[in-house]
GROMACS .gro file of N, CA, C and O in nm:
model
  448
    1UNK      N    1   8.132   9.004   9.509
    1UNK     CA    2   8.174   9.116   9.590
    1UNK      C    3   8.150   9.246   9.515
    1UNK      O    4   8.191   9.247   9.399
    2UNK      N    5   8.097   9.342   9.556
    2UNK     CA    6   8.076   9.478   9.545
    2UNK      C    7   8.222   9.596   9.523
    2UNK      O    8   8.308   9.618   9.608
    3UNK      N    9   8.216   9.633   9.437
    3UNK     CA   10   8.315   9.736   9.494
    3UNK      C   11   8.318   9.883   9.532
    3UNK      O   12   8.216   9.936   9.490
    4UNK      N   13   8.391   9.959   9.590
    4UNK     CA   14   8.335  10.096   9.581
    4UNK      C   15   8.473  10.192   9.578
    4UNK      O   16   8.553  10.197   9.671
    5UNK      N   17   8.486  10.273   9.442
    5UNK     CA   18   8.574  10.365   9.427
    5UNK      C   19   8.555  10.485   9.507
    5UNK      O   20   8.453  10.519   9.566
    6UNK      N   21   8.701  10.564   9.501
    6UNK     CA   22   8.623  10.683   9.581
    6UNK      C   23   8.754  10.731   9.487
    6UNK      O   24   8.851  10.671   9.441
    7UNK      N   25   8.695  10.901   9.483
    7UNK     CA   26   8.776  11.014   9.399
    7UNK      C   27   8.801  10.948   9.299
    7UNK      O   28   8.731  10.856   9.257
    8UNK      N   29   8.942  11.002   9.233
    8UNK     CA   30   8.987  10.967   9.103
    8UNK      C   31   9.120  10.845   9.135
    8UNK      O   32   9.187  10.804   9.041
    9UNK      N   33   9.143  10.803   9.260
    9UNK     CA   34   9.186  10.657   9.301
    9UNK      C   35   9.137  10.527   9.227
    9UNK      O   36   9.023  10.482   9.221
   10UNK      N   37   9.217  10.495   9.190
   10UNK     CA   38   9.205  10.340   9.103
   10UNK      C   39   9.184  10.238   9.238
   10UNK      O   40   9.145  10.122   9.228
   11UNK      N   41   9.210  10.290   9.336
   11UNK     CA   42   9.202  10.169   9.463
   11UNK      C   43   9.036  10.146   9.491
   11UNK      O   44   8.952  10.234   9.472
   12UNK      N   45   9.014  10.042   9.529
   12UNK     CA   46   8.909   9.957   9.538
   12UNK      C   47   8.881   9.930   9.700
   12UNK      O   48   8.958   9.884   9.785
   13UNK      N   49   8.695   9.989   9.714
   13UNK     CA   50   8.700   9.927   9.883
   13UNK      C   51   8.607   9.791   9.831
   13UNK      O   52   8.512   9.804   9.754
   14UNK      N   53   8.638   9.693   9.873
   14UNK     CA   54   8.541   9.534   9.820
   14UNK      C   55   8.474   9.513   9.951
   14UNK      O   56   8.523   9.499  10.063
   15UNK      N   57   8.325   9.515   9.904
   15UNK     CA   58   8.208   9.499  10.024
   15UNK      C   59   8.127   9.393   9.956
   15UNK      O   60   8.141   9.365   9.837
   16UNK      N   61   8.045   9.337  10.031
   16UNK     CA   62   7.986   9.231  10.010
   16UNK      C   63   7.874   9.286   9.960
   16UNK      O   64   7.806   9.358  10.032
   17UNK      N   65   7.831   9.257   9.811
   17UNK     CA   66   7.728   9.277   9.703
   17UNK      C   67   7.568   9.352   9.838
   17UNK      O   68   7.520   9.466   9.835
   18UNK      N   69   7.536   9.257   9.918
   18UNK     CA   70   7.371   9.303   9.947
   18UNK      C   71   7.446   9.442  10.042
   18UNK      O   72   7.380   9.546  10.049
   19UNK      N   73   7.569   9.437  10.103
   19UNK     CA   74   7.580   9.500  10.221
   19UNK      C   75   7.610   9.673  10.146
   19UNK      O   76   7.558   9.779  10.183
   20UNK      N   77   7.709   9.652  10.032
   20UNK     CA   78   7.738   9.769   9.965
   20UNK      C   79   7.612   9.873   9.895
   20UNK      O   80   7.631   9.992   9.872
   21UNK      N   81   7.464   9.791   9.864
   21UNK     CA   82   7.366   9.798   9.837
   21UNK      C   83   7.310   9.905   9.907
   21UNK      O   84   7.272  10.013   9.863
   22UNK      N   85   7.312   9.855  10.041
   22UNK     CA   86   7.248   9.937  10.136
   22UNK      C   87   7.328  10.037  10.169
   22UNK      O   88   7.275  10.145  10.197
   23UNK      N   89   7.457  10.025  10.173
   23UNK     CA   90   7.552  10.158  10.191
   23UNK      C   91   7.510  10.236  10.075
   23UNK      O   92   7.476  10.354  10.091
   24UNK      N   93   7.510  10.182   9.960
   24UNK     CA   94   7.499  10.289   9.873
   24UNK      C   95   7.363  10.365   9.896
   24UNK      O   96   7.368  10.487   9.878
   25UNK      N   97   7.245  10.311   9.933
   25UNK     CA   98   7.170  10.387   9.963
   25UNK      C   99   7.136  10.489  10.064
   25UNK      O  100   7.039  10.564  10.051
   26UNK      N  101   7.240  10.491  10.193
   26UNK     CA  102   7.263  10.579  10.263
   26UNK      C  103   7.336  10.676  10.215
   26UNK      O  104   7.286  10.789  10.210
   27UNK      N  105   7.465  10.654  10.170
   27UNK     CA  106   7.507  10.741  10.094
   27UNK      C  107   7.475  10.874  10.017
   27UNK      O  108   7.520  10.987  10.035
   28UNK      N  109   7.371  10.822   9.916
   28UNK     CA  110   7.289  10.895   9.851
   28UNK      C  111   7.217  10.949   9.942
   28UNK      O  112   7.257  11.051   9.997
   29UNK      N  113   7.129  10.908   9.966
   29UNK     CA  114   7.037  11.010  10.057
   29UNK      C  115   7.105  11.086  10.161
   29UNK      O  116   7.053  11.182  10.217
   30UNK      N  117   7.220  11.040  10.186
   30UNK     CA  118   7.307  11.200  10.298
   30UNK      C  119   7.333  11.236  10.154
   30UNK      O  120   7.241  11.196  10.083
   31UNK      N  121   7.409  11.286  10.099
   31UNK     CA  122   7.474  11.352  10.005
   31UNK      C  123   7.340  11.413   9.905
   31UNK      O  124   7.389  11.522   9.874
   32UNK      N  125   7.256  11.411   9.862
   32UNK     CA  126   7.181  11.440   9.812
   32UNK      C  127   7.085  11.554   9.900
   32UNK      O  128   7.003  11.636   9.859
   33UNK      N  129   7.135  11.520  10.053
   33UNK     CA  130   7.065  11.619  10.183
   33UNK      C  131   7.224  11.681  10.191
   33UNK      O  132   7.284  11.631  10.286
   34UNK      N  133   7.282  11.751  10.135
   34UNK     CA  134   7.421  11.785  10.129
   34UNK      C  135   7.486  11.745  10.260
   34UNK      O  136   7.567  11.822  10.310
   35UNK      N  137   7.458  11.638  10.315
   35UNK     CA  138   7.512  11.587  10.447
   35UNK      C  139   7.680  11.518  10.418
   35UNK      O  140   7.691  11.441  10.323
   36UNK      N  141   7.782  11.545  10.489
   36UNK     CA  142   7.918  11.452  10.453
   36UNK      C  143   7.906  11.374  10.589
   36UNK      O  144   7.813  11.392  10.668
   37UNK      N  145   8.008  11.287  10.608
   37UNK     CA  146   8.001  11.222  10.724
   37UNK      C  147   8.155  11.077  10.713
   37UNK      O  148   8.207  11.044  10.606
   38UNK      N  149   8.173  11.049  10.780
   38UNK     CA  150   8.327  10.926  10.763
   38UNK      C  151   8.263  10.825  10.779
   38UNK      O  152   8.175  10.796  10.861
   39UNK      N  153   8.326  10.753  10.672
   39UNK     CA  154   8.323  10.576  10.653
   39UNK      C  155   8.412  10.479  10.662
   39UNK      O  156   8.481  10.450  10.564
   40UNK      N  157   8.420  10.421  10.768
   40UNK     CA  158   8.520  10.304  10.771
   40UNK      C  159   8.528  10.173  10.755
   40UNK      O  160   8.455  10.102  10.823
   41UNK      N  161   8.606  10.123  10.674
   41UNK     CA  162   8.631   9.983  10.683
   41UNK      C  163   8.739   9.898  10.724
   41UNK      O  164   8.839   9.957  10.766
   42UNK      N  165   8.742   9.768  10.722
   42UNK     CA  166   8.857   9.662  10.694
   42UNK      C  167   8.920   9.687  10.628
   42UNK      O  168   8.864   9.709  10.520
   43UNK      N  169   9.056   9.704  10.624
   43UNK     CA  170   9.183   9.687  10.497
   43UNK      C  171   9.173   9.517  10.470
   43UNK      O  172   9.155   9.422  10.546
   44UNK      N  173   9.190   9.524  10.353
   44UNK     CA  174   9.279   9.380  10.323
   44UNK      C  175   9.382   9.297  10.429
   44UNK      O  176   9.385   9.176  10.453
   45UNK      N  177   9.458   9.399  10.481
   45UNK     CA  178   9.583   9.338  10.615
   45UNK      C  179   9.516   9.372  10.744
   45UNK      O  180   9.590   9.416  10.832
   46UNK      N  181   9.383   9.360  10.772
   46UNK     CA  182   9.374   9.368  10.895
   46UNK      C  183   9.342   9.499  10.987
   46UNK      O  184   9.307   9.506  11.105
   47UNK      N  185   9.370   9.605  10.885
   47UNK     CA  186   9.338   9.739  10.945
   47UNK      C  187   9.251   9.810  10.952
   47UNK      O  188   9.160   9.741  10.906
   48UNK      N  189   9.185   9.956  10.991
   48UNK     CA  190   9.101  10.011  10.939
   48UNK      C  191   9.159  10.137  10.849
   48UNK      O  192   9.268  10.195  10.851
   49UNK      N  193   9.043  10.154  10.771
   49UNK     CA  194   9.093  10.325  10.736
   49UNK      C  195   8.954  10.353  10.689
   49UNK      O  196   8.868  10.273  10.652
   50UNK      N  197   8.950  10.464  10.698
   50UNK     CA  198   8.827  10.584  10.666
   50UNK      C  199   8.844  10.685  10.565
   50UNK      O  200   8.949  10.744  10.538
   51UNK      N  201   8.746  10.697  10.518
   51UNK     CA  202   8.756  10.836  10.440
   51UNK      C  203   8.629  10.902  10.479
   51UNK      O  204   8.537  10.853  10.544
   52UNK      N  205   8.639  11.060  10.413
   52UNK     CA  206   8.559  11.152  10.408
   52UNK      C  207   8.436  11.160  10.309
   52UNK      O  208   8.444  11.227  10.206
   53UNK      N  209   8.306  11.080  10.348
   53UNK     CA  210   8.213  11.126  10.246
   53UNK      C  211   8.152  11.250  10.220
   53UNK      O  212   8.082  11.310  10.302
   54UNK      N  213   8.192  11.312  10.045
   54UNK     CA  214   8.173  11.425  10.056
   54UNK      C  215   8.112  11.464   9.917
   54UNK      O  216   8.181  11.427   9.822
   55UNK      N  217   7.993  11.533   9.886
   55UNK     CA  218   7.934  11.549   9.757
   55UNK      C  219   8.031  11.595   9.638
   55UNK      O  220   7.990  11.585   9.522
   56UNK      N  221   8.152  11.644   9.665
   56UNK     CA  222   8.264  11.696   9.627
   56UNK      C  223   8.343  11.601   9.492
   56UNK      O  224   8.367  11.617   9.372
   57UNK      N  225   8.370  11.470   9.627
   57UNK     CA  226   8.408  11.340   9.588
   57UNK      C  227   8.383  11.240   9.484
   57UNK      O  228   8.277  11.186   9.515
   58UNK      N  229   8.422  11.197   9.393
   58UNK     CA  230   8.324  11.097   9.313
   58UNK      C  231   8.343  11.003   9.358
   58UNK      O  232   8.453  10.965   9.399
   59UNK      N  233   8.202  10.919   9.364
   59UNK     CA  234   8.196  10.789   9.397
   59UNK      C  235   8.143  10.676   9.295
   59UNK      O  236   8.059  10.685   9.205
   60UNK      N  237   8.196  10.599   9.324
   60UNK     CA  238   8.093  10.482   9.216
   60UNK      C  239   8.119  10.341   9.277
   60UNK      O  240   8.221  10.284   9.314
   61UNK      N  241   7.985  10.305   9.272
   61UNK     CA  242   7.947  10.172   9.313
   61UNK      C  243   7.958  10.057   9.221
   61UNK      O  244   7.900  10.075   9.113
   62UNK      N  245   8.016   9.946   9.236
   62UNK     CA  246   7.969   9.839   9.135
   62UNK      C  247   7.947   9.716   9.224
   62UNK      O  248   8.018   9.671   9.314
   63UNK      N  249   7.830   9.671   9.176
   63UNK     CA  250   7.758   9.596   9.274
   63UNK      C  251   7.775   9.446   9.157
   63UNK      O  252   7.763   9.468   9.037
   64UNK      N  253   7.804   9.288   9.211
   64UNK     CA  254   7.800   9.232   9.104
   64UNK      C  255   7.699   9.177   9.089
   64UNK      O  256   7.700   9.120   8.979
   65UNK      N  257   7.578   9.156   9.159
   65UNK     CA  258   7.479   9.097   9.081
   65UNK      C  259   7.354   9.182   9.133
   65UNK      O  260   7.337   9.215   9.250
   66UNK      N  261   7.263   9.214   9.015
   66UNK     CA  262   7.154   9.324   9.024
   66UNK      C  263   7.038   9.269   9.144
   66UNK      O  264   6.963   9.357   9.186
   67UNK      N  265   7.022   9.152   9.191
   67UNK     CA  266   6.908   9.086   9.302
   67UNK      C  267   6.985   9.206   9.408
   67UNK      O  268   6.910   9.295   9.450
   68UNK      N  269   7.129   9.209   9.450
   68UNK     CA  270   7.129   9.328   9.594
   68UNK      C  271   7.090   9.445   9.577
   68UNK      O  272   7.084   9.523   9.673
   69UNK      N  273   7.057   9.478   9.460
   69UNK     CA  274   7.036   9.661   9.471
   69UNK      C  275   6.859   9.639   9.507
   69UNK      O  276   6.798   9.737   9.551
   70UNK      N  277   6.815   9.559   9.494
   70UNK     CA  278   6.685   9.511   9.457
   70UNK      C  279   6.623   9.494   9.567
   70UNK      O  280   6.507   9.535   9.563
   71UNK      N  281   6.661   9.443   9.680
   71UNK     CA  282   6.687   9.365   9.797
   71UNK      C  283   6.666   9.472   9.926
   71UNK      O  284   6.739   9.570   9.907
   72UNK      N  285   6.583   9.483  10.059
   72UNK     CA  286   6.639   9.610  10.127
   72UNK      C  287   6.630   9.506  10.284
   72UNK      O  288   6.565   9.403  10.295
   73UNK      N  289   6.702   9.561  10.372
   73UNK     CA  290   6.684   9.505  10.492
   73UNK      C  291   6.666   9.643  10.570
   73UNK      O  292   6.744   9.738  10.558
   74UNK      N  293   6.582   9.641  10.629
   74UNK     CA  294   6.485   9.776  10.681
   74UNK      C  295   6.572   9.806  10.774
   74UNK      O  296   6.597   9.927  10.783
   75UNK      N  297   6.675   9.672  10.913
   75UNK     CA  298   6.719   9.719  11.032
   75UNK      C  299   6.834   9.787  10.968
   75UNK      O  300   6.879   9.896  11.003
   76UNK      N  301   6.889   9.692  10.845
   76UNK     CA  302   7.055   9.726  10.812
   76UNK      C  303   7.015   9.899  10.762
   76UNK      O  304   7.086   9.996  10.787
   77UNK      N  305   6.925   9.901  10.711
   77UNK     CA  306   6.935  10.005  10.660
   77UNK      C  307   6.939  10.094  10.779
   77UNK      O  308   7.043  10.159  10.776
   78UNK      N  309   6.867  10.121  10.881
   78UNK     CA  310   6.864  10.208  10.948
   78UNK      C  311   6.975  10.218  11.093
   78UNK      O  312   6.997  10.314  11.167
   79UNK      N  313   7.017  10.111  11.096
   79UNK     CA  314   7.176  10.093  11.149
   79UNK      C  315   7.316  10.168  11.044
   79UNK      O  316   7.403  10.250  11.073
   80UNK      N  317   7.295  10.119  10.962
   80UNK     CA  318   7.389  10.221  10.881
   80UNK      C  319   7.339  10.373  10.872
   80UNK      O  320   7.407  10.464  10.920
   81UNK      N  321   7.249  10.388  10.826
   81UNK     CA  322   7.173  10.558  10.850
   81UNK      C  323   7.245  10.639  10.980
   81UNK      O  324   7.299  10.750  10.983
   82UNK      N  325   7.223  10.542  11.083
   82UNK     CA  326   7.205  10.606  11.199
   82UNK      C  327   7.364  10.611  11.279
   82UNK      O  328   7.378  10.661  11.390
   83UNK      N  329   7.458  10.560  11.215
   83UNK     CA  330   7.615  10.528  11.195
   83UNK      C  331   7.678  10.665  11.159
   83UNK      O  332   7.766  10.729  11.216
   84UNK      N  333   7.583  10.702  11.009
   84UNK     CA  334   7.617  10.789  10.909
   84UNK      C  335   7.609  10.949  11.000
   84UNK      O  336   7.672  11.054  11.010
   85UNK      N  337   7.510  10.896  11.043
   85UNK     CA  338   7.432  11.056  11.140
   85UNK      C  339   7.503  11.028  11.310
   85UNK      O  340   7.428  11.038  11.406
   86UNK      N  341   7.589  11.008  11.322
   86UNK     CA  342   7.669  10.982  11.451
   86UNK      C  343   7.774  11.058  11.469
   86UNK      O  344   7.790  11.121  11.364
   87UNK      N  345   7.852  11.086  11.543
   87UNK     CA  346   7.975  11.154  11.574
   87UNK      C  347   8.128  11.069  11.498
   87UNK      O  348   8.226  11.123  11.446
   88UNK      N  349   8.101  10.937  11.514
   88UNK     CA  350   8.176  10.835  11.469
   88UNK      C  351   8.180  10.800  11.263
   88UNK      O  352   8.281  10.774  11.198
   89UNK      N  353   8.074  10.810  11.224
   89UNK     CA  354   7.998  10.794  11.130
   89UNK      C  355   7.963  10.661  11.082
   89UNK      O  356   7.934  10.579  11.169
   90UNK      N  357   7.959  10.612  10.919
   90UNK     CA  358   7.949  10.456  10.956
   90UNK      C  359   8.060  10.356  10.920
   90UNK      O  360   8.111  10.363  10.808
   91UNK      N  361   8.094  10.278  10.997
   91UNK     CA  362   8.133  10.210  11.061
   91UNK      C  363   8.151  10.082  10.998
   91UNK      O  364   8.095  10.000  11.071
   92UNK      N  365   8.201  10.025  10.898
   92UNK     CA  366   8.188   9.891  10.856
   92UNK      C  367   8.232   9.779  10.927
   92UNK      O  368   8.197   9.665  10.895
   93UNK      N  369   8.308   9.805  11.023
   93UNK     CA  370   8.367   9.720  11.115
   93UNK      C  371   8.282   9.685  11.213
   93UNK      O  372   8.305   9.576  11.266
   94UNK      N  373   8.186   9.750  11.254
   94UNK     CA  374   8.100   9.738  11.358
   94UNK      C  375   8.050   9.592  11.341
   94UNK      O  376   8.024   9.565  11.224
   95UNK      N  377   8.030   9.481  11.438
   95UNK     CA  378   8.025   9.408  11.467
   95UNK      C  379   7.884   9.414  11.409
   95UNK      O  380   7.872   9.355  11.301
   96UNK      N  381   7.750   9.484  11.470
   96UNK     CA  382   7.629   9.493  11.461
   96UNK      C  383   7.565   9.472  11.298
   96UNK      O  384   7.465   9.417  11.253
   97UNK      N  385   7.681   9.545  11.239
   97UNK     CA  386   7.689   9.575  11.054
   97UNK      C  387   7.699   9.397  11.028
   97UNK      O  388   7.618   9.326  10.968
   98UNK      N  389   7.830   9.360  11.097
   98UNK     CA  390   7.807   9.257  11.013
   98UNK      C  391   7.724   9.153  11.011
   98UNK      O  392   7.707   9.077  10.916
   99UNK      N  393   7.659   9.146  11.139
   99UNK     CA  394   7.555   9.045  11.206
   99UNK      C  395   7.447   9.038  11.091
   99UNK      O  396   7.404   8.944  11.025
  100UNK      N  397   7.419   9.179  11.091
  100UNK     CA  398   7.299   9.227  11.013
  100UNK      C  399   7.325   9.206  10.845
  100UNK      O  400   7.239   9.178  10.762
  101UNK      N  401   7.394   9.217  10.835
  101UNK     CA  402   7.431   9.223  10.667
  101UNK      C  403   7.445   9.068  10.653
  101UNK      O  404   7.498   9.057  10.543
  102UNK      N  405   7.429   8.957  10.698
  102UNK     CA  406   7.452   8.830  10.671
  102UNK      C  407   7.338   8.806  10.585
  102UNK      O  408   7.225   8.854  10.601
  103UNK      N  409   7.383   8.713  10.474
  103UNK     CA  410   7.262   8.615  10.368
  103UNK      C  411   7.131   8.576  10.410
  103UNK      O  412   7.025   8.580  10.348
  104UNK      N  413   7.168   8.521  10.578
  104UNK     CA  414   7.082   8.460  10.611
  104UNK      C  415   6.972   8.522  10.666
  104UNK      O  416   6.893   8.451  10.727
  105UNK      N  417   6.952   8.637  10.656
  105UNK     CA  418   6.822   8.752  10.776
  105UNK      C  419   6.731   8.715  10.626
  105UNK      O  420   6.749   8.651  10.523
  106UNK      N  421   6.672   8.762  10.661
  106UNK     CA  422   6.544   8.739  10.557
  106UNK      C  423   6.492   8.935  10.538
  106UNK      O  424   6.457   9.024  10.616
  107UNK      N  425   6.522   8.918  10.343
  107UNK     CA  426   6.498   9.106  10.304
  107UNK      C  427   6.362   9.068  10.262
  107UNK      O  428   6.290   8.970  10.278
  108UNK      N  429   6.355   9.186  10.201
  108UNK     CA  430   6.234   9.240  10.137
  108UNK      C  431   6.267   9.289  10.017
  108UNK      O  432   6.366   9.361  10.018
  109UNK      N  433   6.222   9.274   9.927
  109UNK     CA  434   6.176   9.324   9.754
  109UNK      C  435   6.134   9.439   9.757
  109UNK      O  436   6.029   9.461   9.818
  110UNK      N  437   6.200   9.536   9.696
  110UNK     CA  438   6.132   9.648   9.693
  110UNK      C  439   6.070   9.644   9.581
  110UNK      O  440   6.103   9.564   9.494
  111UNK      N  441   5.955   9.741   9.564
  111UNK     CA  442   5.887   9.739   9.466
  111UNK      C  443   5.890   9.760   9.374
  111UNK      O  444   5.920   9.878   9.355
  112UNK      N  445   5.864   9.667   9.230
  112UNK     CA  446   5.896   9.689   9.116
  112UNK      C  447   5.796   9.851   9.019
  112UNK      O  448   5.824   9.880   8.903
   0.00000   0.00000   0.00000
């Protein structure tokens, strides 16, 4: 499992290693286009909550094994992108996210 800090919070959001991968790469590329936008997930008990992605913010990713950063799925990617760039923003709960983010789709290697 992946994790992802936000601010100076010791609390932990836990995403699944390939799926956090690709978030992180949306991420970056809004924030780097000084773009902010809201991200939501699953709580642990069943809930959602969101925060504010914001260049402001520190973030840090820890991904546990280096094959997901490595790894790209072209739709996930552009389903999350297009989440990020929405009124809603993205969405981890979205049903579509998780379909797509499963082991079993077949990625691509990006280039070494």
């Amino acid at each position: 499992m992946g994790k992802l800090f936000y601010g100076t919070s010791e609390q932990v959001v836990e995403v699944d290693d390939m799926l956090l991968a690709h978030v992180q790469k949306v991420i970056i590329t809004k924030l780097r286009r000084g773009e902010s936008f809201p991200l939501t997930w699953k709580t642990a008990t069943g809930g959602r909550e969101t925060l504010w992605v914001h260049a402001s913010l520190l973030l840090r990713f820890v991904l546990g094994c280096d094959e997901a950063s490595e790894r790209t799925d072209a739709q996930l990617l552009r389903h999350l992108a297009d989440g990020a760039n929405s009124h809603h923003g993205m969405d981890l709960t979205d049903d579509a996210v998780r379909r797509l983010s499963r082991p079993a789709r077949p990625v691509l290697r990006a280039a070494a």
